[in-house]
Amino acid sequence: MKILVTGGNGQLAACIKDVSKGQNDLEFIYTDSEDLDITNQQHVAEFFQNNNIDWCINCAAYTAVDKAETDVDLARKVNKDGAKNLALACKSKNVKLIHVSTDFVFDGTSSTLYSETDSSEPIGVYGLTKLEGEHAIQDNLESYFILRTSWLYSEHANNFMKTMLRLAETRPELSVVADQIGTPTYATDLASVMLNIINDNSTNYGLYHYSNEGVASWYDFAAAIFEIADTKTKVFPIKTEAYPTPAARPQFSVMDKSKIKETFKIEIPHWRDSLKVALKNL
């Protein structure tokens, strides 16, 4: 099978490369924005015409949450229009699509786990444009898997784990927000689930939630990073209001993973266990 991976220079694509080693029956095409501009419908159509693709994994996204508040047009072009263009091309060539979305589609006011059927009411441009991308896929394609995930990190690229470790090299103390609750997700675990879906050639299409198991605040996540990495940096909890940002974040965005676990018969690691693996692999 031939698999197109957009956003080919990002951390999730790097994790797909890691977990696909040795799977010689899978052939991957990794593209960045120069190879394939997903915001250009004609370019996408021509790319699909010139390449015999079986699956498309869309890892391309505008993810600068704060910058999106003022860079609305570009965020929408990538997250909404890009998703639509891929969906249309997939439909025309009978290609199955795996698309990555986010817990930021929720407003964070729930006190219980968010399911796939719960109302989506984003409180920022990033979440809004990602939700618009979901709708664009659902309106134009039947053979799709939309995977909402949260707080992605890995050994690759820039992410919260690597930022904390970098800061710990020079700062004896750090203050981290403790009243935003979600679940850290090891991108390698998400990549493995994607390949499971592809290897099974699944037709259980639809919207799914995937993150690691467990619940944490950003403070909890930072504290665990320093504890497992055995750094001397001390971390202190602060409220969101003490660290203002241009974009609001959901206060609670823990997702229910029952659907994906039952549908694909998978076991999801706890976030602390996966964090240990990621830190060991650095």
PDB file of C-alpha atoms in Angstrom:
ATOM      1  CA  MET A   1       0.000   0.000   0.000  1.00  0.00           C
ATOM      2  CA  LYS A   2       1.161   3.510  -0.758  1.00  0.00           C
ATOM      3  CA  ILE A   3       0.569   6.116   1.940  1.00  0.00           C
ATOM      4  CA  LEU A   4       0.815   9.883   1.578  1.00  0.00           C
ATOM      5  CA  VAL A   5       1.818  11.718   4.756  1.00  0.00           C
ATOM      6  CA  THR A   6       1.360  15.483   4.664  1.00  0.00           C
ATOM      7  CA  GLY A   7       3.222  17.651   7.164  1.00  0.00           C
ATOM      8  CA  GLY A   8       6.134  15.345   6.524  1.00  0.00           C
ATOM      9  CA  ASN A   9       8.671  17.407   8.491  1.00  0.00           C
ATOM     10  CA  GLY A  10       6.615  17.514  11.693  1.00  0.00           C
ATOM     11  CA  GLN A  11       6.876  15.462  14.868  1.00  0.00           C
ATOM     12  CA  LEU A  12       3.949  13.148  14.115  1.00  0.00           C
ATOM     13  CA  ALA A  13       5.353  12.306  10.677  1.00  0.00           C
ATOM     14  CA  ALA A  14       8.707  11.598  12.326  1.00  0.00           C
ATOM     15  CA  CYS A  15       6.962   9.205  14.706  1.00  0.00           C
ATOM     16  CA  ILE A  16       5.237   7.491  11.773  1.00  0.00           C
ATOM     17  CA  LYS A  17       8.687   6.947  10.281  1.00  0.00           C
ATOM     18  CA  ASP A  18       9.822   5.410  13.569  1.00  0.00           C
ATOM     19  CA  VAL A  19       6.946   2.965  13.970  1.00  0.00           C
ATOM     20  CA  SER A  20       6.830   1.960  10.290  1.00  0.00           C
ATOM     21  CA  LYS A  21      10.404   0.695  10.161  1.00  0.00           C
ATOM     22  CA  GLY A  22      10.442  -2.868   8.912  1.00  0.00           C
ATOM     23  CA  GLN A  23       6.952  -2.712   7.421  1.00  0.00           C
ATOM     24  CA  ASN A  24       8.137  -3.285   3.886  1.00  0.00           C
ATOM     25  CA  ASP A  25       4.629  -3.749   2.495  1.00  0.00           C
ATOM     26  CA  LEU A  26       3.933  -0.076   3.219  1.00  0.00           C
ATOM     27  CA  GLU A  27       5.378   2.615   0.967  1.00  0.00           C
ATOM     28  CA  PHE A  28       5.329   6.183   2.291  1.00  0.00           C
ATOM     29  CA  ILE A  29       5.421   9.531   0.521  1.00  0.00           C
ATOM     30  CA  TYR A  30       6.273  12.320   2.979  1.00  0.00           C
ATOM     31  CA  THR A  31       5.516  15.831   1.766  1.00  0.00           C
ATOM     32  CA  ASP A  32       5.953  19.314   3.183  1.00  0.00           C
ATOM     33  CA  SER A  33       4.259  22.508   2.030  1.00  0.00           C
ATOM     34  CA  GLU A  34       6.765  22.931  -0.809  1.00  0.00           C
ATOM     35  CA  ASP A  35       6.129  19.439  -2.166  1.00  0.00           C
ATOM     36  CA  LEU A  36       2.374  19.621  -1.708  1.00  0.00           C
ATOM     37  CA  ASP A  37       0.498  22.826  -0.895  1.00  0.00           C
ATOM     38  CA  ILE A  38      -2.701  21.447   0.608  1.00  0.00           C
ATOM     39  CA  THR A  39      -4.280  24.921   0.493  1.00  0.00           C
ATOM     40  CA  ASN A  40      -4.142  24.791  -3.324  1.00  0.00           C
ATOM     41  CA  GLN A  41      -6.975  22.578  -4.573  1.00  0.00           C
ATOM     42  CA  GLN A  42      -5.528  22.214  -8.081  1.00  0.00           C
ATOM     43  CA  HIS A  43      -2.104  21.280  -6.729  1.00  0.00           C
ATOM     44  CA  VAL A  44      -3.644  18.628  -4.491  1.00  0.00           C
ATOM     45  CA  ALA A  45      -5.747  17.209  -7.344  1.00  0.00           C
ATOM     46  CA  GLU A  46      -2.706  17.013  -9.624  1.00  0.00           C
ATOM     47  CA  PHE A  47      -0.611  15.341  -6.932  1.00  0.00           C
ATOM     48  CA  PHE A  48      -3.239  12.647  -6.420  1.00  0.00           C
ATOM     49  CA  GLN A  49      -3.539  12.244 -10.186  1.00  0.00           C
ATOM     50  CA  ASN A  50       0.201  11.692 -10.551  1.00  0.00           C
ATOM     51  CA  ASN A  51       0.634   9.341  -7.591  1.00  0.00           C
ATOM     52  CA  ASN A  52      -1.159   6.048  -7.022  1.00  0.00           C
ATOM     53  CA  ILE A  53      -2.123   6.547  -3.357  1.00  0.00           C
ATOM     54  CA  ASP A  54      -4.123   4.148  -1.161  1.00  0.00           C
ATOM     55  CA  TRP A  55      -4.152   6.118   2.102  1.00  0.00           C
ATOM     56  CA  CYS A  56      -3.544   9.721   3.105  1.00  0.00           C
ATOM     57  CA  ILE A  57      -2.513  10.709   6.629  1.00  0.00           C
ATOM     58  CA  ASN A  58      -2.984  14.446   7.088  1.00  0.00           C
ATOM     59  CA  CYS A  59      -0.454  15.648   9.645  1.00  0.00           C
ATOM     60  CA  ALA A  60      -0.303  19.124   8.110  1.00  0.00           C
ATOM     61  CA  ALA A  61      -1.846  21.767  10.355  1.00  0.00           C
ATOM     62  CA  TYR A  62      -1.540  25.328  11.552  1.00  0.00           C
ATOM     63  CA  THR A  63      -0.879  24.700  15.254  1.00  0.00           C
ATOM     64  CA  ALA A  64       0.404  28.056  16.550  1.00  0.00           C
ATOM     65  CA  VAL A  65      -2.490  28.495  18.976  1.00  0.00           C
ATOM     66  CA  ASP A  66      -1.727  32.062  20.062  1.00  0.00           C
ATOM     67  CA  LYS A  67      -0.560  33.334  16.679  1.00  0.00           C
ATOM     68  CA  ALA A  68      -3.764  32.004  15.078  1.00  0.00           C
ATOM     69  CA  GLU A  69      -5.761  34.682  16.916  1.00  0.00           C
ATOM     70  CA  THR A  70      -4.337  37.289  14.534  1.00  0.00           C
ATOM     71  CA  ASP A  71      -3.326  35.026  11.635  1.00  0.00           C
ATOM     72  CA  VAL A  72      -6.878  33.831  11.062  1.00  0.00           C
ATOM     73  CA  ASP A  73      -6.782  33.594   7.271  1.00  0.00           C
ATOM     74  CA  LEU A  74      -3.742  31.345   7.122  1.00  0.00           C
ATOM     75  CA  ALA A  75      -4.977  29.167   9.986  1.00  0.00           C
ATOM     76  CA  ARG A  76      -8.272  28.675   8.137  1.00  0.00           C
ATOM     77  CA  LYS A  77      -6.559  28.001   4.801  1.00  0.00           C
ATOM     78  CA  VAL A  78      -4.466  25.207   6.285  1.00  0.00           C
ATOM     79  CA  ASN A  79      -6.848  23.718   8.838  1.00  0.00           C
ATOM     80  CA  LYS A  80     -10.137  24.027   6.947  1.00  0.00           C
ATOM     81  CA  ASP A  81      -9.420  24.510   3.237  1.00  0.00           C
ATOM     82  CA  GLY A  82      -6.472  22.119   3.274  1.00  0.00           C
ATOM     83  CA  ALA A  83      -8.588  19.416   4.903  1.00  0.00           C
ATOM     84  CA  LYS A  84     -11.348  19.968   2.340  1.00  0.00           C
ATOM     85  CA  ASN A  85      -8.942  19.794  -0.585  1.00  0.00           C
ATOM     86  CA  LEU A  86      -7.530  16.505   0.637  1.00  0.00           C
ATOM     87  CA  ALA A  87     -11.018  15.125   1.219  1.00  0.00           C
ATOM     88  CA  LEU A  88     -12.082  16.010  -2.332  1.00  0.00           C
ATOM     89  CA  ALA A  89      -8.949  14.444  -3.812  1.00  0.00           C
ATOM     90  CA  CYS A  90      -9.387  11.328  -1.676  1.00  0.00           C
ATOM     91  CA  LYS A  91     -12.971  10.994  -2.859  1.00  0.00           C
ATOM     92  CA  SER A  92     -12.039  11.354  -6.515  1.00  0.00           C
ATOM     93  CA  LYS A  93      -9.321   8.682  -6.290  1.00  0.00           C
ATOM     94  CA  ASN A  94     -10.959   6.317  -3.754  1.00  0.00           C
ATOM     95  CA  VAL A  95      -8.296   7.041  -1.125  1.00  0.00           C
ATOM     96  CA  LYS A  96      -8.881   6.554   2.591  1.00  0.00           C
ATOM     97  CA  LEU A  97      -8.069   9.560   4.789  1.00  0.00           C
ATOM     98  CA  ILE A  98      -6.749   9.710   8.347  1.00  0.00           C
ATOM     99  CA  HIS A  99      -6.970  13.274   9.659  1.00  0.00           C
ATOM    100  CA  VAL A 100      -5.589  14.599  12.949  1.00  0.00           C
ATOM    101  CA  SER A 101      -7.754  16.975  14.974  1.00  0.00           C
ATOM    102  CA  THR A 102      -7.639  18.336  18.501  1.00  0.00           C
ATOM    103  CA  ASP A 103      -9.207  18.535  21.953  1.00  0.00           C
ATOM    104  CA  PHE A 104      -9.297  22.314  21.405  1.00  0.00           C
ATOM    105  CA  VAL A 105     -12.608  21.872  19.569  1.00  0.00           C
ATOM    106  CA  PHE A 106     -14.157  21.813  23.074  1.00  0.00           C
ATOM    107  CA  ASP A 107     -14.764  24.853  25.274  1.00  0.00           C
ATOM    108  CA  GLY A 108     -13.468  23.101  28.381  1.00  0.00           C
ATOM    109  CA  THR A 109     -16.496  23.698  30.598  1.00  0.00           C
ATOM    110  CA  SER A 110     -17.366  20.020  31.060  1.00  0.00           C
ATOM    111  CA  SER A 111     -16.733  18.207  34.320  1.00  0.00           C
ATOM    112  CA  THR A 112     -16.890  14.778  32.655  1.00  0.00           C
ATOM    113  CA  LEU A 113     -14.973  13.112  29.823  1.00  0.00           C
ATOM    114  CA  TYR A 114     -15.732  14.445  26.369  1.00  0.00           C
ATOM    115  CA  SER A 115     -17.176  11.903  23.936  1.00  0.00           C
ATOM    116  CA  GLU A 116     -17.283  12.117  20.149  1.00  0.00           C
ATOM    117  CA  THR A 117     -20.964  13.074  20.281  1.00  0.00           C
ATOM    118  CA  ASP A 118     -20.566  15.968  22.704  1.00  0.00           C
ATOM    119  CA  SER A 119     -21.103  19.501  21.462  1.00  0.00           C
ATOM    120  CA  SER A 120     -18.016  21.191  20.014  1.00  0.00           C
ATOM    121  CA  GLU A 121     -17.749  24.883  20.829  1.00  0.00           C
ATOM    122  CA  PRO A 122     -14.163  26.125  20.386  1.00  0.00           C
ATOM    123  CA  ILE A 123     -13.021  29.196  22.302  1.00  0.00           C
ATOM    124  CA  GLY A 124     -10.138  30.109  19.983  1.00  0.00           C
ATOM    125  CA  VAL A 125      -9.311  30.418  16.299  1.00  0.00           C
ATOM    126  CA  TYR A 126      -7.117  27.322  16.279  1.00  0.00           C
ATOM    127  CA  GLY A 127      -9.873  25.100  17.673  1.00  0.00           C
ATOM    128  CA  LEU A 128     -12.479  26.726  15.443  1.00  0.00           C
ATOM    129  CA  THR A 129     -10.506  26.188  12.233  1.00  0.00           C
ATOM    130  CA  LYS A 130      -9.721  22.590  13.199  1.00  0.00           C
ATOM    131  CA  LEU A 131     -13.429  21.971  13.780  1.00  0.00           C
ATOM    132  CA  GLU A 132     -14.189  23.548  10.408  1.00  0.00           C
ATOM    133  CA  GLY A 133     -11.689  21.120   8.904  1.00  0.00           C
ATOM    134  CA  GLU A 134     -13.511  18.195  10.504  1.00  0.00           C
ATOM    135  CA  HIS A 135     -16.790  19.388   9.028  1.00  0.00           C
ATOM    136  CA  ALA A 136     -15.215  19.885   5.594  1.00  0.00           C
ATOM    137  CA  ILE A 137     -14.067  16.263   5.595  1.00  0.00           C
ATOM    138  CA  GLN A 138     -17.378  14.924   6.870  1.00  0.00           C
ATOM    139  CA  ASP A 139     -19.277  16.898   4.213  1.00  0.00           C
ATOM    140  CA  ASN A 140     -17.156  15.674   1.300  1.00  0.00           C
ATOM    141  CA  LEU A 141     -15.886  12.183   2.084  1.00  0.00           C
ATOM    142  CA  GLU A 142     -17.198   8.918   3.528  1.00  0.00           C
ATOM    143  CA  SER A 143     -13.950   6.955   3.893  1.00  0.00           C
ATOM    144  CA  TYR A 144     -12.339   9.028   6.645  1.00  0.00           C
ATOM    145  CA  PHE A 145     -10.943   8.574  10.146  1.00  0.00           C
ATOM    146  CA  ILE A 146     -10.765  11.789  12.160  1.00  0.00           C
ATOM    147  CA  LEU A 147      -8.602  11.310  15.252  1.00  0.00           C
ATOM    148  CA  ARG A 148      -8.864  14.022  17.879  1.00  0.00           C
ATOM    149  CA  THR A 149      -5.835  14.045  20.128  1.00  0.00           C
ATOM    150  CA  SER A 150      -4.291  16.236  22.827  1.00  0.00           C
ATOM    151  CA  TRP A 151      -1.017  17.640  24.148  1.00  0.00           C
ATOM    152  CA  LEU A 152       1.231  15.843  21.645  1.00  0.00           C
ATOM    153  CA  TYR A 153       4.909  15.422  22.467  1.00  0.00           C
ATOM    154  CA  SER A 154       7.772  13.166  21.365  1.00  0.00           C
ATOM    155  CA  GLU A 155      11.523  13.018  20.953  1.00  0.00           C
ATOM    156  CA  HIS A 156      11.112  14.971  17.715  1.00  0.00           C
ATOM    157  CA  ALA A 157      10.586  18.647  16.852  1.00  0.00           C
ATOM    158  CA  ASN A 158       9.459  21.240  19.405  1.00  0.00           C
ATOM    159  CA  ASN A 159       6.995  20.308  22.137  1.00  0.00           C
ATOM    160  CA  PHE A 160       6.265  20.804  25.833  1.00  0.00           C
ATOM    161  CA  MET A 161       8.490  17.966  27.040  1.00  0.00           C
ATOM    162  CA  LYS A 162      11.540  19.209  25.170  1.00  0.00           C
ATOM    163  CA  THR A 163      10.856  22.816  26.155  1.00  0.00           C
ATOM    164  CA  MET A 164      10.744  21.882  29.843  1.00  0.00           C
ATOM    165  CA  LEU A 165      14.008  19.959  29.582  1.00  0.00           C
ATOM    166  CA  ARG A 166      15.671  22.872  27.803  1.00  0.00           C
ATOM    167  CA  LEU A 167      14.518  25.353  30.444  1.00  0.00           C
ATOM    168  CA  ALA A 168      15.664  23.021  33.206  1.00  0.00           C
ATOM    169  CA  GLU A 169      19.232  23.330  31.953  1.00  0.00           C
ATOM    170  CA  THR A 170      19.443  26.961  33.055  1.00  0.00           C
ATOM    171  CA  ARG A 171      16.586  27.592  35.490  1.00  0.00           C
ATOM    172  CA  PRO A 172      16.414  26.180  39.023  1.00  0.00           C
ATOM    173  CA  GLU A 173      12.698  26.992  39.317  1.00  0.00           C
ATOM    174  CA  LEU A 174       9.730  27.115  36.955  1.00  0.00           C
ATOM    175  CA  SER A 175       6.065  28.027  37.359  1.00  0.00           C
ATOM    176  CA  VAL A 176       3.563  26.089  35.260  1.00  0.00           C
ATOM    177  CA  VAL A 177      -0.211  26.374  34.871  1.00  0.00           C
ATOM    178  CA  ALA A 178      -2.067  23.898  37.093  1.00  0.00           C
ATOM    179  CA  ASP A 179      -5.726  24.638  36.318  1.00  0.00           C
ATOM    180  CA  GLN A 180      -5.820  23.439  32.695  1.00  0.00           C
ATOM    181  CA  ILE A 181      -6.582  19.738  32.712  1.00  0.00           C
ATOM    182  CA  GLY A 182      -6.080  17.298  29.840  1.00  0.00           C
ATOM    183  CA  THR A 183      -3.944  14.330  28.826  1.00  0.00           C
ATOM    184  CA  PRO A 184      -0.386  14.339  27.461  1.00  0.00           C
ATOM    185  CA  THR A 185      -0.140  12.106  24.393  1.00  0.00           C
ATOM    186  CA  TYR A 186       3.005  10.460  23.084  1.00  0.00           C
ATOM    187  CA  ALA A 187       2.942  10.999  19.324  1.00  0.00           C
ATOM    188  CA  THR A 188       4.526   7.585  18.760  1.00  0.00           C
ATOM    189  CA  ASP A 189       1.494   5.938  20.372  1.00  0.00           C
ATOM    190  CA  LEU A 190      -0.818   7.880  18.059  1.00  0.00           C
ATOM    191  CA  ALA A 191       1.301   6.927  15.040  1.00  0.00           C
ATOM    192  CA  SER A 192       1.055   3.257  16.025  1.00  0.00           C
ATOM    193  CA  VAL A 193      -2.735   3.467  16.116  1.00  0.00           C
ATOM    194  CA  MET A 194      -2.765   5.019  12.657  1.00  0.00           C
ATOM    195  CA  LEU A 195      -0.692   2.174  11.248  1.00  0.00           C
ATOM    196  CA  ASN A 196      -2.962  -0.357  12.964  1.00  0.00           C
ATOM    197  CA  ILE A 197      -5.923   1.163  11.156  1.00  0.00           C
ATOM    198  CA  ILE A 198      -4.067   1.030   7.835  1.00  0.00           C
ATOM    199  CA  ASN A 199      -2.722  -2.499   8.281  1.00  0.00           C
ATOM    200  CA  ASP A 200      -6.231  -3.708   9.109  1.00  0.00           C
ATOM    201  CA  ASN A 201      -7.479  -1.863   6.002  1.00  0.00           C
ATOM    202  CA  SER A 202     -10.300  -0.773   8.284  1.00  0.00           C
ATOM    203  CA  THR A 203     -13.658   0.470   7.066  1.00  0.00           C
ATOM    204  CA  ASN A 204     -14.867   1.517  10.533  1.00  0.00           C
ATOM    205  CA  TYR A 205     -14.943   5.118   9.374  1.00  0.00           C
ATOM    206  CA  GLY A 206     -15.802   8.065  11.576  1.00  0.00           C
ATOM    207  CA  LEU A 207     -14.689  10.395  14.344  1.00  0.00           C
ATOM    208  CA  TYR A 208     -12.566   9.044  17.205  1.00  0.00           C
ATOM    209  CA  HIS A 209     -10.825  10.331  20.302  1.00  0.00           C
ATOM    210  CA  TYR A 210      -7.269   9.218  21.023  1.00  0.00           C
ATOM    211  CA  SER A 211      -4.933  10.309  23.776  1.00  0.00           C
ATOM    212  CA  ASN A 212      -2.948   8.418  26.350  1.00  0.00           C
ATOM    213  CA  GLU A 213      -4.801   7.263  29.453  1.00  0.00           C
ATOM    214  CA  GLY A 214      -4.910   9.319  32.607  1.00  0.00           C
ATOM    215  CA  VAL A 215      -5.440  12.949  33.539  1.00  0.00           C
ATOM    216  CA  ALA A 216      -2.948  15.752  34.188  1.00  0.00           C
ATOM    217  CA  SER A 217      -2.494  19.481  34.408  1.00  0.00           C
ATOM    218  CA  TRP A 218       0.416  21.141  32.648  1.00  0.00           C
ATOM    219  CA  TYR A 219       1.975  21.420  36.101  1.00  0.00           C
ATOM    220  CA  ASP A 220       1.578  17.662  36.623  1.00  0.00           C
ATOM    221  CA  PHE A 221       3.114  17.020  33.214  1.00  0.00           C
ATOM    222  CA  ALA A 222       6.110  19.264  33.926  1.00  0.00           C
ATOM    223  CA  ALA A 223       6.612  17.760  37.382  1.00  0.00           C
ATOM    224  CA  ALA A 224       6.604  14.254  35.911  1.00  0.00           C
ATOM    225  CA  ILE A 225       9.117  15.250  33.236  1.00  0.00           C
ATOM    226  CA  PHE A 226      11.526  16.614  35.848  1.00  0.00           C
ATOM    227  CA  GLU A 227      10.983  13.642  38.175  1.00  0.00           C
ATOM    228  CA  ILE A 228      11.544  10.966  35.528  1.00  0.00           C
ATOM    229  CA  ALA A 229      14.454  12.841  33.916  1.00  0.00           C
ATOM    230  CA  ASP A 230      15.922  13.332  37.393  1.00  0.00           C
ATOM    231  CA  THR A 231      16.523  17.052  37.016  1.00  0.00           C
ATOM    232  CA  LYS A 232      17.037  19.419  39.926  1.00  0.00           C
ATOM    233  CA  THR A 233      14.612  22.065  38.680  1.00  0.00           C
ATOM    234  CA  LYS A 234      11.702  22.729  41.005  1.00  0.00           C
ATOM    235  CA  VAL A 235       8.256  23.369  39.514  1.00  0.00           C
ATOM    236  CA  PHE A 236       5.472  25.375  41.124  1.00  0.00           C
ATOM    237  CA  PRO A 237       1.756  25.483  40.214  1.00  0.00           C
ATOM    238  CA  ILE A 238       0.135  28.722  39.078  1.00  0.00           C
ATOM    239  CA  LYS A 239      -3.306  29.726  37.840  1.00  0.00           C
ATOM    240  CA  THR A 240      -4.046  30.435  34.183  1.00  0.00           C
ATOM    241  CA  GLU A 241      -4.596  34.122  34.976  1.00  0.00           C
ATOM    242  CA  ALA A 242      -0.986  34.366  36.147  1.00  0.00           C
ATOM    243  CA  TYR A 243       0.231  33.373  32.679  1.00  0.00           C
ATOM    244  CA  PRO A 244      -1.967  35.280  30.196  1.00  0.00           C
ATOM    245  CA  THR A 245      -1.892  34.257  26.536  1.00  0.00           C
ATOM    246  CA  PRO A 246      -3.565  35.720  23.418  1.00  0.00           C
ATOM    247  CA  ALA A 247      -5.686  32.575  22.956  1.00  0.00           C
ATOM    248  CA  ALA A 248      -7.870  31.031  25.635  1.00  0.00           C
ATOM    249  CA  ARG A 249      -7.329  27.347  26.417  1.00  0.00           C
ATOM    250  CA  PRO A 250      -9.928  24.790  27.492  1.00  0.00           C
ATOM    251  CA  GLN A 251      -9.854  24.392  31.261  1.00  0.00           C
ATOM    252  CA  PHE A 252     -10.783  20.705  30.954  1.00  0.00           C
ATOM    253  CA  SER A 253     -10.381  18.676  27.781  1.00  0.00           C
ATOM    254  CA  VAL A 254      -9.991  15.047  28.867  1.00  0.00           C
ATOM    255  CA  MET A 255     -11.478  12.808  26.181  1.00  0.00           C
ATOM    256  CA  ASP A 256     -13.326   9.507  26.420  1.00  0.00           C
ATOM    257  CA  LYS A 257     -11.438   6.873  24.384  1.00  0.00           C
ATOM    258  CA  SER A 258     -14.000   4.075  24.730  1.00  0.00           C
ATOM    259  CA  LYS A 259     -14.987   4.149  21.057  1.00  0.00           C
ATOM    260  CA  ILE A 260     -11.500   3.751  19.606  1.00  0.00           C
ATOM    261  CA  LYS A 261     -10.534   1.090  22.172  1.00  0.00           C
ATOM    262  CA  GLU A 262     -13.625  -0.993  21.486  1.00  0.00           C
ATOM    263  CA  THR A 263     -13.614  -0.551  17.709  1.00  0.00           C
ATOM    264  CA  PHE A 264      -9.961  -1.380  17.124  1.00  0.00           C
ATOM    265  CA  LYS A 265      -9.365  -3.617  20.164  1.00  0.00           C
ATOM    266  CA  ILE A 266      -6.421  -1.586  21.401  1.00  0.00           C
ATOM    267  CA  GLU A 267      -4.927  -0.954  24.813  1.00  0.00           C
ATOM    268  CA  ILE A 268      -3.798   2.613  25.445  1.00  0.00           C
ATOM    269  CA  PRO A 269      -0.765   3.257  27.672  1.00  0.00           C
ATOM    270  CA  HIS A 270      -0.973   5.622  30.632  1.00  0.00           C
ATOM    271  CA  TRP A 271       0.661   8.958  29.912  1.00  0.00           C
ATOM    272  CA  ARG A 272       3.338   8.526  32.577  1.00  0.00           C
ATOM    273  CA  ASP A 273       4.393   5.163  31.131  1.00  0.00           C
ATOM    274  CA  SER A 274       4.694   6.631  27.638  1.00  0.00           C
ATOM    275  CA  LEU A 275       6.575   9.644  29.009  1.00  0.00           C
ATOM    276  CA  LYS A 276       9.162   7.287  30.470  1.00  0.00           C
ATOM    277  CA  VAL A 277       9.625   5.716  27.038  1.00  0.00           C
ATOM    278  CA  ALA A 278       9.972   9.092  25.325  1.00  0.00           C
ATOM    279  CA  LEU A 279      12.548  10.363  27.832  1.00  0.00           C
ATOM    280  CA  LYS A 280      14.517   7.134  27.542  1.00  0.00           C
ATOM    281  CA  ASN A 281      14.613   7.526  23.760  1.00  0.00           C
ATOM    282  CA  LEU A 282      16.019  11.052  23.816  1.00  0.00           C
TER     283      LEU A 282
END
